[in-house]
Amino acid sequence: MKKNIVILGTQWGDEGKGKIVDYISSDASYVVRYQGGHNAGHTLVVNEKKIILHLIPSGLLHQNTIGIIANGVVVSPAELIKEIKMLEKNNIFINKRVFISDASPLILQYHIEMDIAREKKLGINALGTTGRGIGPAYEDKIARRALRIGDLKNEKNLSTRLEKIVHYYNHQLVNFYQHKPIDYKIILRDLLPTIDVIHDMIQDTTNILHKAIKDKKKIVFEGAQGSFLDIDHGTYPYVTSSNSTVGGVITGTGVGPKDLDYILGITKAYSTRVGYGPFPTEVFDDKDRHFSNKGHEFGSTTGRKRRTGWLDAVSLCRAVKINSLSSLCITKLDVLDGLDEIKICVAYKNIDTLEIISFPDINEWEKIVPIYKSYPGWTKKTLGAKKMEDLPYEAHHYINSIEEITQTPVDIISTGPERSDIILIKDVFEC
Ligand code: IMP
């Protein structure tokens, strides 16, 4: 019996993790966010109502689940309160159901201003960040100057440190980015009322999780972004600023690797990417229109149109290795319904040397072209399928081919946006 399950993205984010976390955590005691911040956007459709969560763990829609925002997450108190209010409006109450690590770094207004000012200055070389202040907040953590959630408990100290940090940021904002200065008193004024709301949620979340493990409770670790947005393993510098691969669970929660029982890699049946950076299998024209319109491929955080492409099995094989994946969950299979032909990229070729390369280094991405294998499409609808027997032969063949190429079993298939649009090949807690 598996107790602790990691759910993470194997592509560039937006693989549909939120729905799978929500589905699997109906049976879990804890759902844990371990990295990223409110740059994530996890869309859930419950009884035809769409709910988008950016910071609060997706499993919270189940009444008996406790949400943990662990130390690896960068937390915007303003966003947190906004999300709590949105949930309350939808009759979901989180009182005594969400705990935040005292060691989580804060995202405050100066991080956001800095993120936006930098992107503006980079012009055509911009990364296409979400503009949520994620990079600057992680920089503060690594530079050992971050204000953390636990600091909210000491108001006097908070004010002194805030003044110093804002002074540091203003120097760059004003002199380098020609931005107007920030007034730390305004940040403090806005921050103080949030402390009352957050105060009782602040905990040593590592301790909570260790106790849960001892008590044999089921825990779901909910990844944000995807493996190729990882700061170390992604398509650097077009990445986010956290470890979205499996190592992020360990450093981001204080739960050790021996306690992770099963690692599920969420993979969209095709590929998407928001923001700039390498995307070998990107398509344009009618195929892009098909994926975009049928898959509603617009960012749930920024509303930006996502770039779309075929499934990239070269990077997927890499994701299997760097995350020690136990199995895959294929999402949005239904978006492929109606295509005559479906392609999978099975190798990368260098256009100068014509050599097949295993995984490009930073300077090689621009020189590679994908080599595709073609698969027959299907006309029968897979939308809403609940059993493997409901799928046409060609869809079986597509799924089996992914298993063969990646040497990894597919345990779950998602066939539509609703909670119930799912084929559970294996029960992840049981297998
Ligand atoms: P940041 O995380 O806002 O710094 O953005 C860095 C890169 O990661 C940009 O290309 C973003 O579009 C991308 N990104 C960040 N969060 C997500 C996500 O949740 N889904 C998809 N892309 C993301």
PDB file of N, CA and C in Angstrom, residues 138-180:
ATOM      1  N   TYR A 138      12.787  34.274  -4.812  1.00  0.00           N
ATOM      2  CA  TYR A 138      13.763  33.191  -4.604  1.00  0.00           C
ATOM      3  C   TYR A 138      15.182  33.738  -4.500  1.00  0.00           C
ATOM      4  N   GLU A 139      15.473  34.813  -5.224  1.00  0.00           N
ATOM      5  CA  GLU A 139      16.805  35.425  -5.100  1.00  0.00           C
ATOM      6  C   GLU A 139      17.032  35.879  -3.666  1.00  0.00           C
ATOM      7  N   ASP A 140      16.031  36.510  -3.079  1.00  0.00           N
ATOM      8  CA  ASP A 140      16.145  36.972  -1.692  1.00  0.00           C
ATOM      9  C   ASP A 140      16.410  35.807  -0.748  1.00  0.00           C
ATOM     10  N   LYS A 141      15.736  34.683  -1.018  1.00  0.00           N
ATOM     11  CA  LYS A 141      15.948  33.502  -0.166  1.00  0.00           C
ATOM     12  C   LYS A 141      17.406  33.052  -0.253  1.00  0.00           C
ATOM     13  N   ILE A 142      17.925  32.924  -1.465  1.00  0.00           N
ATOM     14  CA  ILE A 142      19.292  32.425  -1.638  1.00  0.00           C
ATOM     15  C   ILE A 142      20.305  33.453  -1.105  1.00  0.00           C
ATOM     16  N   ALA A 143      19.967  34.736  -1.250  1.00  0.00           N
ATOM     17  CA  ALA A 143      20.877  35.784  -0.758  1.00  0.00           C
ATOM     18  C   ALA A 143      20.763  36.000   0.751  1.00  0.00           C
ATOM     19  N   ARG A 144      19.898  35.242   1.384  1.00  0.00           N
ATOM     20  CA  ARG A 144      19.720  35.273   2.851  1.00  0.00           C
ATOM     21  C   ARG A 144      19.238  36.621   3.373  1.00  0.00           C
ATOM     22  N   ARG A 145      18.409  37.288   2.532  1.00  0.00           N
ATOM     23  CA  ARG A 145      17.837  38.542   3.039  1.00  0.00           C
ATOM     24  C   ARG A 145      16.301  38.478   3.038  1.00  0.00           C
ATOM     25  N   ALA A 146      15.734  37.308   2.711  1.00  0.00           N
ATOM     26  CA  ALA A 146      14.276  37.228   2.578  1.00  0.00           C
ATOM     27  C   ALA A 146      13.554  37.444   3.902  1.00  0.00           C
ATOM     28  N   LEU A 147      12.403  38.085   3.804  1.00  0.00           N
ATOM     29  CA  LEU A 147      11.469  38.061   4.931  1.00  0.00           C
ATOM     30  C   LEU A 147      10.658  36.789   4.759  1.00  0.00           C
ATOM     31  N   ARG A 148      10.470  36.064   5.848  1.00  0.00           N
ATOM     32  CA  ARG A 148       9.750  34.803   5.746  1.00  0.00           C
ATOM     33  C   ARG A 148       8.448  34.873   6.540  1.00  0.00           C
ATOM     34  N   ILE A 149       7.588  33.899   6.281  1.00  0.00           N
ATOM     35  CA  ILE A 149       6.275  33.894   6.944  1.00  0.00           C
ATOM     36  C   ILE A 149       6.417  34.041   8.462  1.00  0.00           C
ATOM     37  N   GLY A 150       7.388  33.352   9.048  1.00  0.00           N
ATOM     38  CA  GLY A 150       7.581  33.405  10.506  1.00  0.00           C
ATOM     39  C   GLY A 150       7.892  34.808  10.995  1.00  0.00           C
ATOM     40  N   ASP A 151       8.478  35.640  10.120  1.00  0.00           N
ATOM     41  CA  ASP A 151       8.812  37.014  10.516  1.00  0.00           C
ATOM     42  C   ASP A 151       7.556  37.872  10.736  1.00  0.00           C
ATOM     43  N   LEU A 152       6.432  37.416  10.231  1.00  0.00           N
ATOM     44  CA  LEU A 152       5.192  38.197  10.403  1.00  0.00           C
ATOM     45  C   LEU A 152       4.780  38.237  11.869  1.00  0.00           C
ATOM     46  N   LYS A 153       5.318  37.302  12.651  1.00  0.00           N
ATOM     47  CA  LYS A 153       4.927  37.241  14.066  1.00  0.00           C
ATOM     48  C   LYS A 153       5.628  38.287  14.915  1.00  0.00           C
ATOM     49  N   ASN A 154       6.653  38.925  14.359  1.00  0.00           N
ATOM     50  CA  ASN A 154       7.394  39.927  15.134  1.00  0.00           C
ATOM     51  C   ASN A 154       7.324  41.278  14.411  1.00  0.00           C
ATOM     52  N   GLU A 155       6.269  42.034  14.763  1.00  0.00           N
ATOM     53  CA  GLU A 155       5.930  43.243  14.000  1.00  0.00           C
ATOM     54  C   GLU A 155       7.034  44.298  13.998  1.00  0.00           C
ATOM     55  N   LYS A 156       7.707  44.457  15.160  1.00  0.00           N
ATOM     56  CA  LYS A 156       8.703  45.521  15.276  1.00  0.00           C
ATOM     57  C   LYS A 156       9.904  45.211  14.370  1.00  0.00           C
ATOM     58  N   ASN A 157      10.379  44.010  14.502  1.00  0.00           N
ATOM     59  CA  ASN A 157      11.497  43.539  13.697  1.00  0.00           C
ATOM     60  C   ASN A 157      11.145  43.597  12.200  1.00  0.00           C
ATOM     61  N   LEU A 158       9.899  43.252  11.908  1.00  0.00           N
ATOM     62  CA  LEU A 158       9.411  43.227  10.523  1.00  0.00           C
ATOM     63  C   LEU A 158       9.569  44.604   9.882  1.00  0.00           C
ATOM     64  N   SER A 159       9.151  45.625  10.623  1.00  0.00           N
ATOM     65  CA  SER A 159       9.194  46.987  10.097  1.00  0.00           C
ATOM     66  C   SER A 159      10.644  47.418   9.811  1.00  0.00           C
ATOM     67  N   THR A 160      11.545  47.108  10.725  1.00  0.00           N
ATOM     68  CA  THR A 160      12.957  47.498  10.538  1.00  0.00           C
ATOM     69  C   THR A 160      13.557  46.793   9.332  1.00  0.00           C
ATOM     70  N   ARG A 161      13.296  45.499   9.223  1.00  0.00           N
ATOM     71  CA  ARG A 161      13.894  44.743   8.113  1.00  0.00           C
ATOM     72  C   ARG A 161      13.282  45.147   6.779  1.00  0.00           C
ATOM     73  N   LEU A 162      11.989  45.391   6.812  1.00  0.00           N
ATOM     74  CA  LEU A 162      11.305  45.806   5.581  1.00  0.00           C
ATOM     75  C   LEU A 162      11.890  47.113   5.052  1.00  0.00           C
ATOM     76  N   GLU A 163      12.130  48.037   5.975  1.00  0.00           N
ATOM     77  CA  GLU A 163      12.687  49.339   5.571  1.00  0.00           C
ATOM     78  C   GLU A 163      14.041  49.144   4.862  1.00  0.00           C
ATOM     79  N   LYS A 164      14.874  48.275   5.426  1.00  0.00           N
ATOM     80  CA  LYS A 164      16.206  48.022   4.850  1.00  0.00           C
ATOM     81  C   LYS A 164      16.103  47.373   3.467  1.00  0.00           C
ATOM     82  N   ILE A 165      15.222  46.380   3.358  1.00  0.00           N
ATOM     83  CA  ILE A 165      15.114  45.659   2.073  1.00  0.00           C
ATOM     84  C   ILE A 165      14.567  46.596   0.993  1.00  0.00           C
ATOM     85  N   VAL A 166      13.579  47.389   1.358  1.00  0.00           N
ATOM     86  CA  VAL A 166      12.994  48.306   0.367  1.00  0.00           C
ATOM     87  C   VAL A 166      14.049  49.316  -0.084  1.00  0.00           C
ATOM     88  N   HIS A 167      14.888  49.740   0.843  1.00  0.00           N
ATOM     89  CA  HIS A 167      15.978  50.653   0.498  1.00  0.00           C
ATOM     90  C   HIS A 167      16.890  50.005  -0.555  1.00  0.00           C
ATOM     91  N   TYR A 168      17.207  48.730  -0.314  1.00  0.00           N
ATOM     92  CA  TYR A 168      18.056  47.965  -1.248  1.00  0.00           C
ATOM     93  C   TYR A 168      17.395  47.889  -2.637  1.00  0.00           C
ATOM     94  N   TYR A 169      16.109  47.573  -2.660  1.00  0.00           N
ATOM     95  CA  TYR A 169      15.397  47.452  -3.943  1.00  0.00           C
ATOM     96  C   TYR A 169      15.251  48.800  -4.643  1.00  0.00           C
ATOM     97  N   ASN A 170      14.977  49.837  -3.852  1.00  0.00           N
ATOM     98  CA  ASN A 170      14.785  51.162  -4.460  1.00  0.00           C
ATOM     99  C   ASN A 170      16.043  51.624  -5.199  1.00  0.00           C
ATOM    100  N   HIS A 171      17.186  51.266  -4.628  1.00  0.00           N
ATOM    101  CA  HIS A 171      18.440  51.656  -5.265  1.00  0.00           C
ATOM    102  C   HIS A 171      18.478  51.132  -6.711  1.00  0.00           C
ATOM    103  N   GLN A 172      18.122  49.876  -6.885  1.00  0.00           N
ATOM    104  CA  GLN A 172      18.126  49.293  -8.243  1.00  0.00           C
ATOM    105  C   GLN A 172      16.956  49.792  -9.075  1.00  0.00           C
ATOM    106  N   LEU A 173      15.779  49.819  -8.458  1.00  0.00           N
ATOM    107  CA  LEU A 173      14.587  50.206  -9.226  1.00  0.00           C
ATOM    108  C   LEU A 173      14.730  51.615  -9.796  1.00  0.00           C
ATOM    109  N   VAL A 174      15.207  52.523  -8.958  1.00  0.00           N
ATOM    110  CA  VAL A 174      15.286  53.926  -9.373  1.00  0.00           C
ATOM    111  C   VAL A 174      16.478  54.150 -10.309  1.00  0.00           C
ATOM    112  N   ASN A 175      17.658  53.659  -9.893  1.00  0.00           N
ATOM    113  CA  ASN A 175      18.875  53.987 -10.647  1.00  0.00           C
ATOM    114  C   ASN A 175      19.064  53.150 -11.904  1.00  0.00           C
ATOM    115  N   PHE A 176      18.696  51.911 -11.831  1.00  0.00           N
ATOM    116  CA  PHE A 176      18.950  51.045 -12.990  1.00  0.00           C
ATOM    117  C   PHE A 176      17.724  50.911 -13.888  1.00  0.00           C
ATOM    118  N   TYR A 177      16.551  50.839 -13.266  1.00  0.00           N
ATOM    119  CA  TYR A 177      15.341  50.595 -14.077  1.00  0.00           C
ATOM    120  C   TYR A 177      14.491  51.851 -14.282  1.00  0.00           C
ATOM    121  N   GLN A 178      14.959  52.985 -13.785  1.00  0.00           N
ATOM    122  CA  GLN A 178      14.228  54.254 -13.902  1.00  0.00           C
ATOM    123  C   GLN A 178      12.758  54.083 -13.487  1.00  0.00           C
ATOM    124  N   HIS A 179      12.579  53.412 -12.389  1.00  0.00           N
ATOM    125  CA  HIS A 179      11.245  53.104 -11.859  1.00  0.00           C
ATOM    126  C   HIS A 179      11.003  54.037 -10.678  1.00  0.00           C
ATOM    127  N   LYS A 180       9.749  54.303 -10.356  1.00  0.00           N
ATOM    128  CA  LYS A 180       9.519  55.167  -9.187  1.00  0.00           C
ATOM    129  C   LYS A 180       9.802  54.377  -7.891  1.00  0.00           C
TER     130      LYS A 180
END
